[in-house]
Amino acid sequence: MPSLSVLPPKCLQKPLLVPHRHMFGPGPSNVPSRILEAGANPVIGHMHPEIFEYMFQTQNNMTLAVSGTGHTAMECAIFNTVESGDSVLTAVNGIWGERAAEMAERIGARVNTIVAPPGGFFTNAEIEQALSKYRPVLFFLAHGESSTGVLHPLDGIGQLCQRYNCLFLVDAVASIGGAPLHMDQQGIDILYTGSQKVLNAPPGTAPISFSERACQKIFSRKSKPVSFFLDLNWLANYWGCDGKPSRVYHHTGPVTAFFSLRESLAVLVEEGLENSWERHQKVAEYFHTGLESMGLKLFVKEKKARLPTVTTIVAPHGYDWKEITSYIMKTHNIEISGGLGPSVGLVLRVGLMGCNSSKANVDMVLGALKDALKHCHKSKV
Ligand code: PMP
């Protein structure tokens, strides 16, 4: 009788083979070799938090990266600022507002939502009305709503939140580096992003920043945050943001993933933030014109609310969207995706982010879509 009841899997006795694909879905995007190689450096100590400030356009001292994906940063923001019984407001125009609401509910907050149809967004008057009605301690808004393809306007909302003594939390996972955002000028109190979209780094690290106002609320809370791992007191010390001379062990960070993240920020600095915003906008407009001239429709009607990083296309009438995405993967080696949450069945989503945002890639996707519409089954009804 063998002493081990579970034998080594055969697949681990073969080398790992990862195919090359064009990653044009809503994320992750392709990681250029320069950024992959940065992650192959030896595993050693710590990083400097100020590397994130440029991307966020903030002077906040409390700017760091959490060890985990975008969801980890979302929970970090919510778990640290909200206590059981607090009122929270989330803007729901896609899946991200729904998820933020669920996270706040899980820690016992009183959660209210304002809801816009998928593809829509909110006016400042609608937001103000809800702030005055619900008096939340935290208002969540997705800047880049990747499930619906909406780029939400931000101007004036931070000032409204200040007037109502509410913290303004913005999800910029799908927009940072691809669309203009000025954390301090726009009065954003907590801002987070992910590594695997415009930054083109591997998934698994998530930059986040907290304003002075946010820190005051967090550091004067009555109860400890529900998560030890995401407690900002600990994370601030881990990242050296708390001014203390020594760092106490909290958790073992994914050091090589931070190296890749650092390199991706170096790439962004080299191009310049404004140039990157402009490139994404130009490429998106070129893409949108190409789609419309093929007879396809954009899901977000208002031009200025179209997210330049993730485009939502109305699912072509008479086709099964799954057949289209599978055909494009099989025939063209390109990953695009269907909808998510409230947009399932309604859209196709194409992400062209960071190094993937180029006219040549637009031409490649347009060609693949044309081919798919020719070869996939179309019902007559
Ligand atoms: N927010 C938005 C807007 C996103 O697009 C995503 C990723 N699709 C997330 C949050 C969550 O990020 P992750 O998958 O890295 O946890």
Tab-separated table of C-alpha atoms and ligand atoms in Angstrom:
chain	number	residue	atom	x	y	z
A	1	MET	CA	0.000	0.000	0.000
A	2	PRO	CA	1.470	3.428	-0.892
A	3	SER	CA	2.031	5.700	2.111
A	4	LEU	CA	0.523	8.668	0.294
A	5	SER	CA	-3.144	8.455	-0.639
A	6	VAL	CA	-2.909	11.319	-3.116
A	7	LEU	CA	-0.262	10.833	-5.808
A	8	PRO	CA	1.532	13.700	-7.587
A	9	PRO	CA	-0.600	14.963	-10.468
A	10	LYS	CA	0.756	14.049	-13.906
A	11	CYS	CA	0.284	17.618	-15.136
A	12	LEU	CA	2.930	18.873	-12.693
A	13	GLN	CA	5.450	16.503	-14.261
A	14	LYS	CA	5.172	18.383	-17.558
A	15	PRO	CA	6.521	21.898	-18.153
A	16	LEU	CA	4.091	24.787	-17.827
A	17	LEU	CA	2.972	25.919	-21.260
A	18	VAL	CA	1.145	29.231	-21.394
A	19	PRO	CA	-0.143	30.205	-24.837
A	20	HIS	CA	0.367	33.722	-26.140
A	21	ARG	CA	-2.962	35.493	-26.490
A	22	HIS	CA	-4.106	38.990	-27.317
A	23	MET	CA	-5.728	39.950	-24.030
A	24	PHE	CA	-8.372	42.395	-25.236
A	25	GLY	CA	-11.033	41.618	-22.617
A	26	PRO	CA	-11.801	43.883	-19.642
A	27	GLY	CA	-8.653	42.593	-17.904
A	28	PRO	CA	-6.093	41.260	-17.364
A	29	SER	CA	-4.289	42.881	-20.278
A	30	ASN	CA	-1.001	41.749	-21.825
A	31	VAL	CA	2.115	42.205	-19.693
A	32	PRO	CA	5.127	43.441	-21.707
A	33	SER	CA	8.403	41.594	-21.142
A	34	ARG	CA	10.010	44.608	-19.424
A	35	ILE	CA	7.378	44.376	-16.663
A	36	LEU	CA	7.484	40.555	-16.515
A	37	GLU	CA	11.274	40.671	-16.167
A	38	ALA	CA	11.057	43.132	-13.279
A	39	GLY	CA	9.077	40.445	-11.447
A	40	ALA	CA	11.897	37.977	-11.964
A	41	ASN	CA	14.227	39.918	-9.629
A	42	PRO	CA	15.346	38.340	-6.361
A	43	VAL	CA	12.917	38.440	-3.468
A	44	ILE	CA	13.980	41.118	-0.959
A	45	GLY	CA	12.489	43.839	1.279
A	46	HIS	CA	10.363	46.916	0.963
A	47	MET	CA	9.162	49.547	-1.496
A	48	HIS	CA	8.626	53.272	-1.385
A	49	PRO	CA	4.982	54.325	-1.274
A	50	GLU	CA	5.439	57.597	-3.166
A	51	ILE	CA	5.647	55.698	-6.460
A	52	PHE	CA	1.812	55.716	-6.595
A	53	GLU	CA	1.223	59.419	-5.973
A	54	TYR	CA	1.843	60.555	-9.563
A	55	MET	CA	-0.690	58.164	-11.067
A	56	PHE	CA	-3.369	59.288	-8.575
A	57	GLN	CA	-2.355	62.979	-8.693
A	58	THR	CA	-2.260	63.157	-4.926
A	59	GLN	CA	-0.003	64.427	-2.179
A	60	ASN	CA	-1.614	62.088	0.364
A	61	ASN	CA	0.901	60.579	2.690
A	62	MET	CA	-1.317	57.521	3.142
A	63	THR	CA	-0.704	56.085	-0.320
A	64	LEU	CA	0.301	52.450	-0.602
A	65	ALA	CA	-0.542	49.161	-2.315
A	66	VAL	CA	-2.517	46.321	-0.809
A	67	SER	CA	-1.407	42.743	-1.341
A	68	GLY	CA	-4.287	41.452	-3.372
A	69	THR	CA	-6.481	42.267	-6.330
A	70	GLY	CA	-8.852	45.187	-6.881
A	71	HIS	CA	-11.432	43.545	-4.622
A	72	THR	CA	-8.935	43.610	-1.766
A	73	ALA	CA	-8.538	47.370	-2.169
A	74	MET	CA	-12.330	47.761	-2.294
A	75	GLU	CA	-12.659	45.894	0.979
A	76	CYS	CA	-9.719	47.782	2.454
A	77	ALA	CA	-11.467	51.089	1.704
A	78	ILE	CA	-14.861	50.005	3.014
A	79	PHE	CA	-13.777	47.935	6.007
A	80	ASN	CA	-11.553	50.719	7.346
A	81	THR	CA	-13.964	53.621	6.922
A	82	VAL	CA	-17.295	52.017	7.817
A	83	GLU	CA	-18.455	50.787	11.210
A	84	SER	CA	-21.493	48.664	11.939
A	85	GLY	CA	-24.601	50.862	11.878
A	86	ASP	CA	-23.020	53.583	9.679
A	87	SER	CA	-24.984	54.823	6.688
A	88	VAL	CA	-23.366	54.087	3.302
A	89	LEU	CA	-24.487	55.178	-0.160
A	90	THR	CA	-23.385	53.454	-3.352
A	91	ALA	CA	-24.009	54.500	-6.936
A	92	VAL	CA	-25.143	51.465	-8.908
A	93	ASN	CA	-24.871	51.695	-12.681
A	94	GLY	CA	-23.294	48.286	-13.122
A	95	ILE	CA	-21.847	45.518	-10.987
A	96	TRP	CA	-19.283	47.524	-8.978
A	97	GLY	CA	-21.786	49.604	-7.030
A	98	GLU	CA	-23.672	46.382	-6.258
A	99	ARG	CA	-20.512	44.743	-4.946
A	100	ALA	CA	-19.547	47.763	-2.829
A	101	ALA	CA	-23.061	47.716	-1.338
A	102	GLU	CA	-22.717	44.040	-0.493
A	103	MET	CA	-19.337	44.565	1.180
A	104	ALA	CA	-20.745	47.358	3.342
A	105	GLU	CA	-23.813	45.237	4.203
A	106	ARG	CA	-21.567	42.393	5.336
A	107	ILE	CA	-20.088	44.606	8.033
A	108	GLY	CA	-23.470	45.742	9.279
A	109	ALA	CA	-23.773	49.129	7.581
A	110	ARG	CA	-27.128	50.630	6.632
A	111	VAL	CA	-26.737	50.668	2.873
A	112	ASN	CA	-28.723	52.698	0.375
A	113	THR	CA	-28.190	52.851	-3.358
A	114	ILE	CA	-28.962	55.172	-6.210
A	115	VAL	CA	-29.555	53.166	-9.334
A	116	ALA	CA	-29.134	54.105	-12.989
A	117	PRO	CA	-29.822	51.715	-15.868
A	118	PRO	CA	-26.710	49.903	-17.173
A	119	GLY	CA	-24.937	52.308	-19.525
A	120	GLY	CA	-26.248	55.337	-17.653
A	121	PHE	CA	-24.749	57.603	-14.990
A	122	PHE	CA	-25.786	60.139	-12.340
A	123	THR	CA	-26.064	63.910	-12.342
A	124	ASN	CA	-24.590	65.851	-9.438
A	125	ALA	CA	-28.137	66.923	-8.521
A	126	GLU	CA	-29.207	63.265	-8.166
A	127	ILE	CA	-26.149	62.534	-6.044
A	128	GLU	CA	-26.759	65.579	-3.850
A	129	GLN	CA	-30.378	64.591	-3.320
A	130	ALA	CA	-29.311	61.126	-2.108
A	131	LEU	CA	-26.540	62.554	0.113
A	132	SER	CA	-29.027	64.864	1.762
A	133	LYS	CA	-31.613	62.096	2.178
A	134	TYR	CA	-29.375	59.326	3.520
A	135	ARG	CA	-26.564	61.328	5.201
A	136	PRO	CA	-23.973	58.577	4.525
A	137	VAL	CA	-20.479	58.469	6.000
A	138	LEU	CA	-19.232	57.042	2.688
A	139	PHE	CA	-20.302	57.430	-0.934
A	140	PHE	CA	-19.007	54.879	-3.475
A	141	LEU	CA	-18.737	55.602	-7.191
A	142	ALA	CA	-16.984	53.680	-9.989
A	143	HIS	CA	-15.059	56.082	-12.226
A	144	GLY	CA	-14.621	53.416	-14.892
A	145	GLU	CA	-17.641	51.085	-14.759
A	146	SER	CA	-16.068	48.173	-16.605
A	147	SER	CA	-19.236	46.055	-16.643
A	148	THR	CA	-21.171	48.684	-18.593
A	149	GLY	CA	-18.427	50.778	-20.234
A	150	VAL	CA	-19.293	54.051	-18.497
A	151	LEU	CA	-16.752	56.727	-17.563
A	152	HIS	CA	-18.458	58.616	-14.762
A	153	PRO	CA	-17.950	62.396	-14.553
A	154	LEU	CA	-16.255	63.302	-11.250
A	155	ASP	CA	-16.185	67.096	-11.100
A	156	GLY	CA	-18.060	68.652	-8.204
A	157	ILE	CA	-18.924	65.386	-6.427
A	158	GLY	CA	-16.028	65.583	-3.954
A	159	GLN	CA	-17.135	69.076	-2.953
A	160	LEU	CA	-20.716	67.832	-2.473
A	161	CYS	CA	-19.471	65.008	-0.262
A	162	GLN	CA	-17.488	67.489	1.843
A	163	ARG	CA	-20.594	69.636	2.272
A	164	TYR	CA	-22.496	66.605	3.588
A	165	ASN	CA	-19.598	65.419	5.733
A	166	CYS	CA	-19.271	62.211	3.750
A	167	LEU	CA	-16.148	60.489	2.443
A	168	PHE	CA	-15.920	60.133	-1.349
A	169	LEU	CA	-14.680	56.674	-2.404
A	170	VAL	CA	-13.799	56.175	-6.073
A	171	ASP	CA	-13.019	52.909	-7.864
A	172	ALA	CA	-10.519	53.599	-10.626
A	173	VAL	CA	-9.506	49.991	-11.331
A	174	ALA	CA	-10.543	50.203	-14.966
A	175	SER	CA	-9.737	53.865	-15.581
A	176	ILE	CA	-6.470	54.888	-13.930
A	177	GLY	CA	-3.890	55.913	-16.522
A	178	GLY	CA	-6.521	55.701	-19.265
A	179	ALA	CA	-8.750	58.656	-18.401
A	180	PRO	CA	-8.120	61.962	-16.600
A	181	LEU	CA	-8.408	61.834	-12.822
A	182	HIS	CA	-7.019	64.256	-10.210
A	183	MET	CA	-7.531	62.825	-6.749
A	184	ASP	CA	-6.737	65.948	-4.710
A	185	GLN	CA	-8.316	68.529	-7.010
A	186	GLN	CA	-11.462	66.453	-7.356
A	187	GLY	CA	-11.825	66.017	-3.611
A	188	ILE	CA	-11.614	62.234	-3.673
A	189	ASP	CA	-11.038	60.820	-0.193
A	190	ILE	CA	-10.221	57.234	-1.059
A	191	LEU	CA	-9.065	56.054	-4.440
A	192	TYR	CA	-7.918	52.610	-5.476
A	193	THR	CA	-6.953	50.793	-8.620
A	194	GLY	CA	-5.662	47.439	-9.818
A	195	SER	CA	-2.445	46.389	-11.496
A	196	GLN	CA	-3.686	44.330	-14.426
A	197	LYS	CA	-5.456	46.849	-16.624
A	198	VAL	CA	-3.854	50.053	-17.975
A	199	LEU	CA	-0.759	49.415	-15.847
A	200	ASN	CA	-0.137	46.105	-17.639
A	201	ALA	CA	1.301	44.460	-14.532
A	202	PRO	CA	0.323	40.978	-13.367
A	203	PRO	CA	-2.845	40.833	-11.229
A	204	GLY	CA	-2.414	40.731	-7.468
A	205	THR	CA	-1.452	44.204	-6.218
A	206	ALA	CA	-3.740	47.187	-5.765
A	207	PRO	CA	-2.616	50.775	-5.145
A	208	ILE	CA	-4.827	52.815	-2.795
A	209	SER	CA	-4.712	56.288	-1.281
A	210	PHE	CA	-6.501	57.926	1.670
A	211	SER	CA	-7.012	61.658	2.230
A	212	GLU	CA	-6.416	63.398	5.540
A	213	ARG	CA	-10.199	63.459	6.099
A	214	ALA	CA	-10.417	59.700	5.484
A	215	CYS	CA	-7.536	59.055	7.894
A	216	GLN	CA	-9.231	61.138	10.593
A	217	LYS	CA	-12.374	59.007	10.345
A	218	ILE	CA	-10.394	55.759	10.227
A	219	PHE	CA	-8.091	56.537	13.117
A	220	SER	CA	-10.889	57.739	15.388
A	221	ARG	CA	-13.196	54.767	14.899
A	222	LYS	CA	-14.747	53.162	17.957
A	223	SER	CA	-14.357	49.547	16.859
A	224	LYS	CA	-11.461	47.770	15.164
A	225	PRO	CA	-11.938	47.017	11.460
A	226	VAL	CA	-13.323	43.536	10.885
A	227	SER	CA	-10.239	42.531	8.876
A	228	PHE	CA	-6.839	42.228	10.533
A	229	PHE	CA	-5.181	41.806	7.132
A	230	LEU	CA	-6.667	45.050	5.748
A	231	ASP	CA	-6.443	47.181	8.914
A	232	LEU	CA	-4.942	50.499	7.788
A	233	ASN	CA	-3.053	50.877	11.067
A	234	TRP	CA	-1.073	47.791	10.126
A	235	LEU	CA	-0.801	48.583	6.410
A	236	ALA	CA	0.401	52.125	7.128
A	237	ASN	CA	3.211	50.688	9.203
A	238	TYR	CA	4.023	48.010	6.611
A	239	TRP	CA	4.433	50.751	3.971
A	240	GLY	CA	6.210	53.200	6.279
A	241	CYS	CA	3.362	55.755	6.009
A	242	ASP	CA	2.830	56.113	9.748
A	243	GLY	CA	6.052	57.976	10.522
A	244	LYS	CA	7.148	55.312	13.021
A	245	PRO	CA	10.871	54.486	12.984
A	246	SER	CA	10.390	50.724	12.825
A	247	ARG	CA	8.257	48.363	10.840
A	248	VAL	CA	6.599	45.463	12.596
A	249	TYR	CA	5.883	42.240	10.740
A	250	HIS	CA	2.284	42.196	9.514
A	251	HIS	CA	2.186	39.963	6.437
A	252	THR	CA	4.579	38.798	3.739
A	253	GLY	CA	3.910	41.004	0.725
A	254	PRO	CA	4.068	39.678	-2.841
A	255	VAL	CA	7.434	41.343	-3.354
A	256	THR	CA	8.082	40.358	-6.952
A	257	ALA	CA	4.560	41.434	-7.930
A	258	PHE	CA	5.436	44.832	-6.401
A	259	PHE	CA	8.586	44.933	-8.564
A	260	SER	CA	6.426	44.439	-11.652
A	261	LEU	CA	4.011	47.083	-10.438
A	262	ARG	CA	6.898	49.485	-9.899
A	263	GLU	CA	8.145	48.864	-13.437
A	264	SER	CA	4.670	49.441	-14.850
A	265	LEU	CA	4.598	52.816	-13.095
A	266	ALA	CA	8.031	53.617	-14.527
A	267	VAL	CA	6.569	52.941	-17.995
A	268	LEU	CA	3.667	55.291	-17.217
A	269	VAL	CA	6.051	57.985	-15.998
A	270	GLU	CA	8.109	57.631	-19.188
A	271	GLU	CA	5.085	58.148	-21.402
A	272	GLY	CA	3.559	60.812	-19.150
A	273	LEU	CA	0.129	60.538	-17.576
A	274	GLU	CA	-1.478	63.114	-19.868
A	275	ASN	CA	-0.049	61.463	-22.980
A	276	SER	CA	-1.403	58.119	-21.803
A	277	TRP	CA	-4.888	59.609	-21.217
A	278	GLU	CA	-4.787	61.183	-24.680
A	279	ARG	CA	-3.630	57.996	-26.400
A	280	HIS	CA	-6.399	55.940	-24.811
A	281	GLN	CA	-8.988	58.555	-25.817
A	282	LYS	CA	-7.789	58.736	-29.443
A	283	VAL	CA	-7.590	54.973	-29.840
A	284	ALA	CA	-11.060	54.548	-28.278
A	285	GLU	CA	-12.558	57.114	-30.679
A	286	TYR	CA	-10.903	55.363	-33.629
A	287	PHE	CA	-12.343	52.067	-32.374
A	288	HIS	CA	-15.822	53.487	-31.847
A	289	THR	CA	-15.904	54.978	-35.370
A	290	GLY	CA	-14.797	51.629	-36.794
A	291	LEU	CA	-17.508	49.753	-34.895
A	292	GLU	CA	-20.215	52.155	-36.036
A	293	SER	CA	-19.106	51.964	-39.634
A	294	MET	CA	-19.529	48.155	-39.406
A	295	GLY	CA	-23.121	48.734	-38.327
A	296	LEU	CA	-22.496	47.871	-34.664
A	297	LYS	CA	-23.905	50.055	-31.884
A	298	LEU	CA	-22.170	51.395	-28.807
A	299	PHE	CA	-23.921	50.569	-25.547
A	300	VAL	CA	-23.173	53.946	-23.915
A	301	LYS	CA	-25.136	56.525	-25.839
A	302	GLU	CA	-23.461	59.682	-24.552
A	303	LYS	CA	-20.024	60.093	-26.140
A	304	LYS	CA	-18.390	61.832	-23.193
A	305	ALA	CA	-19.480	59.010	-20.850
A	306	ARG	CA	-17.750	56.282	-22.877
A	307	LEU	CA	-14.912	54.643	-21.001
A	308	PRO	CA	-11.802	54.821	-23.221
A	309	THR	CA	-10.333	51.630	-21.765
A	310	VAL	CA	-13.251	49.185	-21.944
A	311	THR	CA	-15.741	49.517	-24.786
A	312	THR	CA	-19.195	48.008	-24.542
A	313	ILE	CA	-20.799	47.062	-27.851
A	314	VAL	CA	-24.515	46.270	-28.025
A	315	ALA	CA	-24.660	42.472	-28.514
A	316	PRO	CA	-25.304	42.079	-32.269
A	317	HIS	CA	-28.934	41.203	-32.957
A	318	GLY	CA	-29.644	37.581	-33.956
A	319	TYR	CA	-26.300	36.240	-32.702
A	320	ASP	CA	-25.337	34.288	-29.613
A	321	TRP	CA	-22.667	36.484	-27.967
A	322	LYS	CA	-20.913	33.394	-26.543
A	323	GLU	CA	-20.446	32.000	-30.038
A	324	ILE	CA	-18.843	35.284	-31.113
A	325	THR	CA	-16.373	35.438	-28.217
A	326	SER	CA	-15.445	31.756	-28.596
A	327	TYR	CA	-15.030	32.120	-32.374
A	328	ILE	CA	-12.742	35.106	-31.930
A	329	MET	CA	-10.663	33.273	-29.342
A	330	LYS	CA	-10.403	30.120	-31.446
A	331	THR	CA	-9.816	31.747	-34.819
A	332	HIS	CA	-7.949	34.924	-33.923
A	333	ASN	CA	-6.380	34.107	-30.567
A	334	ILE	CA	-8.011	37.235	-29.156
A	335	GLU	CA	-9.783	37.374	-25.809
A	336	ILE	CA	-12.840	39.630	-25.682
A	337	SER	CA	-15.752	39.091	-23.339
A	338	GLY	CA	-19.497	39.284	-22.847
A	339	GLY	CA	-21.301	41.345	-20.229
A	340	LEU	CA	-21.011	41.110	-16.453
A	341	GLY	CA	-23.777	41.425	-13.844
A	342	PRO	CA	-26.520	43.676	-15.202
A	343	SER	CA	-24.959	43.796	-18.682
A	344	VAL	CA	-24.878	39.996	-19.249
A	345	GLY	CA	-26.419	39.168	-22.612
A	346	LEU	CA	-26.602	42.840	-23.544
A	347	VAL	CA	-23.033	43.588	-24.598
A	348	LEU	CA	-19.668	42.473	-25.865
A	349	ARG	CA	-16.764	44.060	-23.971
A	350	VAL	CA	-13.408	44.907	-25.506
A	351	GLY	CA	-10.582	46.249	-23.359
A	352	LEU	CA	-7.647	48.017	-24.996
A	353	MET	CA	-5.539	49.075	-22.059
A	354	GLY	CA	-2.009	50.333	-21.555
A	355	CYS	CA	0.308	48.829	-24.172
A	356	ASN	CA	-2.729	47.233	-25.858
A	357	SER	CA	-4.272	50.610	-26.648
A	358	SER	CA	-3.111	51.132	-30.243
A	359	LYS	CA	-4.720	51.656	-33.645
A	360	ALA	CA	-3.081	48.451	-34.910
A	361	ASN	CA	-4.877	46.479	-32.190
A	362	VAL	CA	-8.151	48.231	-33.007
A	363	ASP	CA	-7.753	47.112	-36.621
A	364	MET	CA	-7.079	43.574	-35.417
A	365	VAL	CA	-10.244	43.511	-33.257
A	366	LEU	CA	-12.395	45.063	-35.983
A	367	GLY	CA	-11.148	42.441	-38.440
A	368	ALA	CA	-11.900	39.641	-35.976
A	369	LEU	CA	-15.408	40.991	-35.293
A	370	LYS	CA	-16.169	41.273	-39.025
A	371	ASP	CA	-15.009	37.717	-39.538
A	372	ALA	CA	-17.091	36.478	-36.581
A	373	LEU	CA	-20.248	38.175	-37.845
A	374	LYS	CA	-19.714	36.484	-41.201
A	375	HIS	CA	-19.124	33.000	-39.778
A	376	CYS	CA	-21.230	32.771	-36.600
A	377	HIS	CA	-24.818	31.556	-36.756
A	378	LYS	CA	-27.374	34.327	-37.268
A	379	SER	CA	-31.017	33.612	-36.552
A	380	LYS	CA	-33.584	34.930	-39.037
A	381	VAL	CA	-36.017	36.173	-36.367
B	1	PMP	N1	-13.517	47.470	-10.010
B	1	PMP	C1	-13.552	47.531	-11.349
B	1	PMP	C2	-14.113	48.747	-12.012
B	1	PMP	C3	-13.038	46.483	-12.112
B	1	PMP	O1	-13.070	46.547	-13.452
B	1	PMP	C4	-12.494	45.352	-11.452
B	1	PMP	C5	-11.920	44.191	-12.246
B	1	PMP	N2	-12.675	43.780	-13.311
B	1	PMP	C6	-12.500	45.338	-10.057
B	1	PMP	C7	-13.010	46.411	-9.364
B	1	PMP	C8	-12.006	44.163	-9.267
B	1	PMP	O2	-10.673	43.919	-9.524
B	1	PMP	P1	-10.029	42.445	-9.339
B	1	PMP	O3	-10.620	41.560	-10.364
B	1	PMP	O4	-8.581	42.730	-9.556
B	1	PMP	O5	-10.336	42.010	-7.953
